[in-house]
């Protein structure tokens, strides 16, 4: 159905129905290349090589999934979207501990090890993210902050003595930490063997510090603010 008509160089809207396409947030994926002396020294050559690798990855996924996806290169990223547009991936080529994606990859790898050791971690995280979204806080509280708070539940069981064994129990403890912690006075330390001696005023309102932070409370610097 035609929604726009061009007349004398101007576009006129004919119908307002179904104008907004669905929003599908892309899942970030970082590819890390093995270190080798064969890599070129020139930065532009390295960039081109990374893009060529992403092109090959896209072609391989298309072949493997038998045309059920669409992919294209945007800048230095590979965007992969399913044919029905309900799932999207954004591939980058990077290095651990370098840049936002590299730091996120290292932190996610660490959280993955916690998830493997504690089967209740993943369902607990899903419940926590659902709760945050239901309270319209999804754009304020970063996903990684939710996951780090859940990691605290398992790494430091506190009065319970042992880690939870079900997602609902993990979520209940997560809520207790969120409500009981004095965010005005102290940052939340994810691991029990951590310490923090700097001024609280140097940290964001929701200060969560993990062993994988490039800088203290790195993952919650973007929000929430005191007003939010």
Tab-separated table of C-alpha atoms in Angstrom:
chain	number	residue	atom	x	y	z
A	1	UNK	CA	0.000	0.000	0.000
A	2	UNK	CA	1.329	3.421	-0.977
A	3	UNK	CA	1.705	5.707	2.064
A	4	UNK	CA	3.564	8.666	0.554
A	5	UNK	CA	2.833	10.639	-2.592
A	6	UNK	CA	5.356	13.009	-4.167
A	7	UNK	CA	4.050	16.328	-5.501
A	8	UNK	CA	6.178	19.238	-6.683
A	9	UNK	CA	9.226	17.969	-4.809
A	10	UNK	CA	7.348	17.419	-1.528
A	11	UNK	CA	6.232	14.164	0.086
A	12	UNK	CA	2.639	14.008	1.296
A	13	UNK	CA	1.571	11.410	3.845
A	14	UNK	CA	-1.463	9.485	2.607
A	15	UNK	CA	-1.982	7.110	5.523
A	16	UNK	CA	-0.666	6.988	9.093
A	17	UNK	CA	-1.363	3.306	9.651
A	18	UNK	CA	1.528	0.928	10.489
A	19	UNK	CA	4.155	3.616	10.047
A	20	UNK	CA	6.482	2.689	12.915
A	21	UNK	CA	8.593	-0.418	12.267
A	22	UNK	CA	9.255	-2.719	15.238
A	23	UNK	CA	12.348	-1.893	17.284
A	24	UNK	CA	14.732	-4.836	17.606
A	25	UNK	CA	17.786	-4.130	19.810
A	26	UNK	CA	20.912	-5.798	18.466
A	27	UNK	CA	22.868	-8.244	20.605
A	28	UNK	CA	26.542	-7.264	20.596
A	29	UNK	CA	29.008	-9.974	19.517
A	30	UNK	CA	32.776	-9.471	19.629
A	31	UNK	CA	35.105	-11.569	17.509
A	32	UNK	CA	38.704	-11.722	18.687
A	33	UNK	CA	41.452	-12.580	16.239
A	34	UNK	CA	44.453	-14.600	17.352
A	35	UNK	CA	47.671	-12.615	17.679
A	36	UNK	CA	50.105	-13.297	14.867
A	37	UNK	CA	53.187	-11.742	13.354
A	38	UNK	CA	51.471	-11.974	9.967
A	39	UNK	CA	49.099	-9.125	10.762
A	40	UNK	CA	49.919	-5.984	8.752
A	41	UNK	CA	51.440	-3.024	10.570
A	42	UNK	CA	49.429	-0.381	8.736
A	43	UNK	CA	46.220	0.590	10.591
A	44	UNK	CA	44.183	0.954	7.404
A	45	UNK	CA	45.276	-2.497	6.221
A	46	UNK	CA	44.235	-3.979	9.572
A	47	UNK	CA	40.846	-2.284	9.299
A	48	UNK	CA	40.292	-3.666	5.807
A	49	UNK	CA	41.314	-7.143	6.937
A	50	UNK	CA	38.814	-7.034	9.803
A	51	UNK	CA	36.016	-5.943	7.468
A	52	UNK	CA	36.938	-8.744	5.040
A	53	UNK	CA	36.702	-11.205	7.916
A	54	UNK	CA	33.246	-9.916	8.832
A	55	UNK	CA	32.134	-10.315	5.214
A	56	UNK	CA	33.253	-13.961	5.334
A	57	UNK	CA	31.427	-14.476	8.637
A	58	UNK	CA	28.224	-13.073	7.148
A	59	UNK	CA	28.470	-15.299	4.088
A	60	UNK	CA	29.140	-18.373	6.248
A	61	UNK	CA	26.134	-17.633	8.483
A	62	UNK	CA	23.909	-17.120	5.445
A	63	UNK	CA	25.006	-20.469	4.018
A	64	UNK	CA	24.693	-22.271	7.348
A	65	UNK	CA	21.220	-20.905	8.091
A	66	UNK	CA	19.997	-21.435	4.537
A	67	UNK	CA	18.793	-17.931	3.763
A	68	UNK	CA	16.822	-17.381	6.983
A	69	UNK	CA	18.872	-14.260	7.780
A	70	UNK	CA	19.872	-11.006	6.131
A	71	UNK	CA	23.286	-9.490	6.658
A	72	UNK	CA	25.193	-6.409	5.614
A	73	UNK	CA	28.326	-4.491	6.545
A	74	UNK	CA	27.805	-1.103	8.180
A	75	UNK	CA	31.091	0.683	8.785
A	76	UNK	CA	33.244	-1.846	10.656
A	77	UNK	CA	30.277	-3.871	11.908
A	78	UNK	CA	28.403	-6.852	10.544
A	79	UNK	CA	24.643	-6.601	11.104
A	80	UNK	CA	22.707	-9.877	11.001
A	81	UNK	CA	18.895	-9.856	11.155
A	82	UNK	CA	16.524	-12.789	10.921
A	83	UNK	CA	14.127	-12.762	7.976
A	84	UNK	CA	11.116	-12.052	10.217
A	85	UNK	CA	13.101	-9.237	11.913
A	86	UNK	CA	12.615	-10.521	15.466
A	87	UNK	CA	16.308	-10.967	16.302
A	88	UNK	CA	19.453	-9.035	15.409
A	89	UNK	CA	23.189	-9.383	16.013
A	90	UNK	CA	25.936	-6.789	15.659
A	91	UNK	CA	29.396	-8.307	15.125
A	92	UNK	CA	32.630	-6.421	15.846
A	93	UNK	CA	36.269	-7.435	15.658
A	94	UNK	CA	38.087	-6.305	18.774
A	95	UNK	CA	40.389	-7.187	21.640
A	96	UNK	CA	39.690	-7.982	25.263
A	97	UNK	CA	40.137	-4.971	27.568
A	98	UNK	CA	40.224	-2.539	24.638
A	99	UNK	CA	37.289	-0.187	24.130
A	100	UNK	CA	33.751	-0.550	25.418
A	101	UNK	CA	33.055	-3.775	23.510
A	102	UNK	CA	36.358	-5.359	24.562
A	103	UNK	CA	35.746	-4.506	28.215
A	104	UNK	CA	32.179	-5.764	27.961
A	105	UNK	CA	33.367	-9.018	26.404
A	106	UNK	CA	35.788	-9.634	29.261
A	107	UNK	CA	33.140	-8.868	31.888
A	108	UNK	CA	30.584	-11.047	30.091
A	109	UNK	CA	33.077	-13.908	29.954
A	110	UNK	CA	33.560	-13.619	33.720
A	111	UNK	CA	29.796	-13.542	34.302
A	112	UNK	CA	29.479	-16.566	32.022
A	113	UNK	CA	31.762	-18.545	34.322
A	114	UNK	CA	29.448	-17.656	37.239
A	115	UNK	CA	26.434	-18.793	35.209
A	116	UNK	CA	28.086	-22.143	34.451
A	117	UNK	CA	28.896	-22.736	38.125
A	118	UNK	CA	25.450	-21.600	39.311
A	119	UNK	CA	22.509	-22.826	37.159
A	120	UNK	CA	20.099	-20.484	39.003
A	121	UNK	CA	22.007	-17.376	37.877
A	122	UNK	CA	20.537	-17.184	34.357
A	123	UNK	CA	16.844	-17.601	35.310
A	124	UNK	CA	17.431	-15.146	38.167
A	125	UNK	CA	18.813	-12.585	35.719
A	126	UNK	CA	15.853	-13.056	33.384
A	127	UNK	CA	13.412	-12.436	36.235
A	128	UNK	CA	15.369	-9.365	37.360
A	129	UNK	CA	15.442	-7.891	33.858
A	130	UNK	CA	11.736	-8.575	33.467
A	131	UNK	CA	11.088	-6.761	36.764
A	132	UNK	CA	13.203	-3.777	35.701
A	133	UNK	CA	11.428	-3.613	32.341
A	134	UNK	CA	7.975	-3.884	33.962
A	135	UNK	CA	8.835	-0.844	36.100
A	136	UNK	CA	9.829	1.115	32.964
A	137	UNK	CA	13.470	1.244	34.068
A	138	UNK	CA	14.911	-0.679	31.142
A	139	UNK	CA	16.365	2.460	29.546
A	140	UNK	CA	17.794	3.678	32.857
A	141	UNK	CA	19.410	0.662	34.522
A	142	UNK	CA	22.039	-0.973	32.266
A	143	UNK	CA	21.660	-4.715	31.646
A	144	UNK	CA	25.224	-5.330	32.794
A	145	UNK	CA	24.439	-3.679	36.150
A	146	UNK	CA	21.524	-6.078	36.659
A	147	UNK	CA	23.801	-9.022	35.914
A	148	UNK	CA	26.529	-7.777	38.258
A	149	UNK	CA	24.000	-7.361	41.067
A	150	UNK	CA	22.916	-10.949	40.473
A	151	UNK	CA	26.550	-12.043	40.555
A	152	UNK	CA	26.759	-10.528	44.043
A	153	UNK	CA	23.877	-12.796	45.108
A	154	UNK	CA	25.960	-15.864	44.277
A	155	UNK	CA	29.450	-14.683	45.186
A	156	UNK	CA	28.443	-13.254	48.560
A	157	UNK	CA	25.405	-15.160	49.960
A	158	UNK	CA	25.679	-13.220	53.250
A	159	UNK	CA	23.176	-14.265	55.897
A	160	UNK	CA	21.940	-17.183	53.795
A	161	UNK	CA	25.304	-18.933	53.873
A	162	UNK	CA	24.831	-20.668	50.510
A	163	UNK	CA	23.988	-19.528	46.992
A	164	UNK	CA	20.361	-19.879	45.797
A	165	UNK	CA	19.414	-22.962	43.811
A	166	UNK	CA	16.398	-21.571	41.944
A	167	UNK	CA	15.773	-18.529	39.783
A	168	UNK	CA	12.942	-17.271	41.992
A	169	UNK	CA	15.113	-17.492	45.111
A	170	UNK	CA	17.946	-15.683	43.339
A	171	UNK	CA	15.541	-12.946	42.208
A	172	UNK	CA	14.166	-12.548	45.743
A	173	UNK	CA	17.685	-12.049	47.139
A	174	UNK	CA	18.476	-9.660	44.288
A	175	UNK	CA	15.507	-7.519	45.305
A	176	UNK	CA	16.649	-7.603	48.930
A	177	UNK	CA	20.106	-6.315	47.981
A	178	UNK	CA	18.630	-3.618	45.748
A	179	UNK	CA	16.304	-2.405	48.508
A	180	UNK	CA	18.535	-2.834	51.577
A	181	UNK	CA	21.893	-1.546	50.326
A	182	UNK	CA	22.696	2.037	51.360
A	183	UNK	CA	23.462	3.483	47.934
A	184	UNK	CA	24.021	6.963	49.390
A	185	UNK	CA	26.912	5.866	51.577
A	186	UNK	CA	28.733	2.949	49.946
A	187	UNK	CA	29.218	1.340	46.554
A	188	UNK	CA	28.065	-2.239	46.119
A	189	UNK	CA	31.082	-4.543	45.901
A	190	UNK	CA	30.236	-7.582	43.799
A	191	UNK	CA	32.991	-9.854	45.099
A	192	UNK	CA	33.548	-10.388	48.860
A	193	UNK	CA	37.332	-10.061	48.523
A	194	UNK	CA	37.121	-6.525	47.110
A	195	UNK	CA	37.635	-3.208	48.882
A	196	UNK	CA	37.117	0.457	47.993
A	197	UNK	CA	38.829	3.402	49.672
A	198	UNK	CA	38.028	6.359	47.402
A	199	UNK	CA	35.449	9.039	48.096
A	200	UNK	CA	31.829	8.010	47.477
A	201	UNK	CA	31.229	11.342	45.748
A	202	UNK	CA	33.468	10.263	42.852
A	203	UNK	CA	31.055	7.477	41.909
A	204	UNK	CA	27.646	7.500	40.192
A	205	UNK	CA	24.447	7.105	42.281
A	206	UNK	CA	24.112	3.382	41.570
A	207	UNK	CA	27.720	2.463	42.272
A	208	UNK	CA	28.394	-1.198	41.475
A	209	UNK	CA	32.043	-2.271	41.482
A	210	UNK	CA	33.193	-5.608	40.071
A	211	UNK	CA	36.614	-7.225	39.581
A	212	UNK	CA	36.267	-6.609	35.832
A	213	UNK	CA	35.704	-2.831	35.926
A	214	UNK	CA	38.184	-0.805	33.835
A	215	UNK	CA	37.501	1.971	36.380
A	216	UNK	CA	35.362	1.969	39.552
A	217	UNK	CA	31.656	1.566	38.752
A	218	UNK	CA	32.446	1.713	35.026
A	219	UNK	CA	29.214	-0.024	34.019
A	220	UNK	CA	26.821	2.327	35.829
A	221	UNK	CA	28.376	5.674	34.916
A	222	UNK	CA	25.677	6.223	32.307
A	223	UNK	CA	22.864	5.929	34.832
A	224	UNK	CA	20.676	5.976	36.729
A	225	UNK	CA	21.108	9.512	38.015
A	226	UNK	CA	20.032	10.783	41.436
A	227	UNK	CA	16.883	12.246	39.853
A	228	UNK	CA	15.958	8.966	38.149
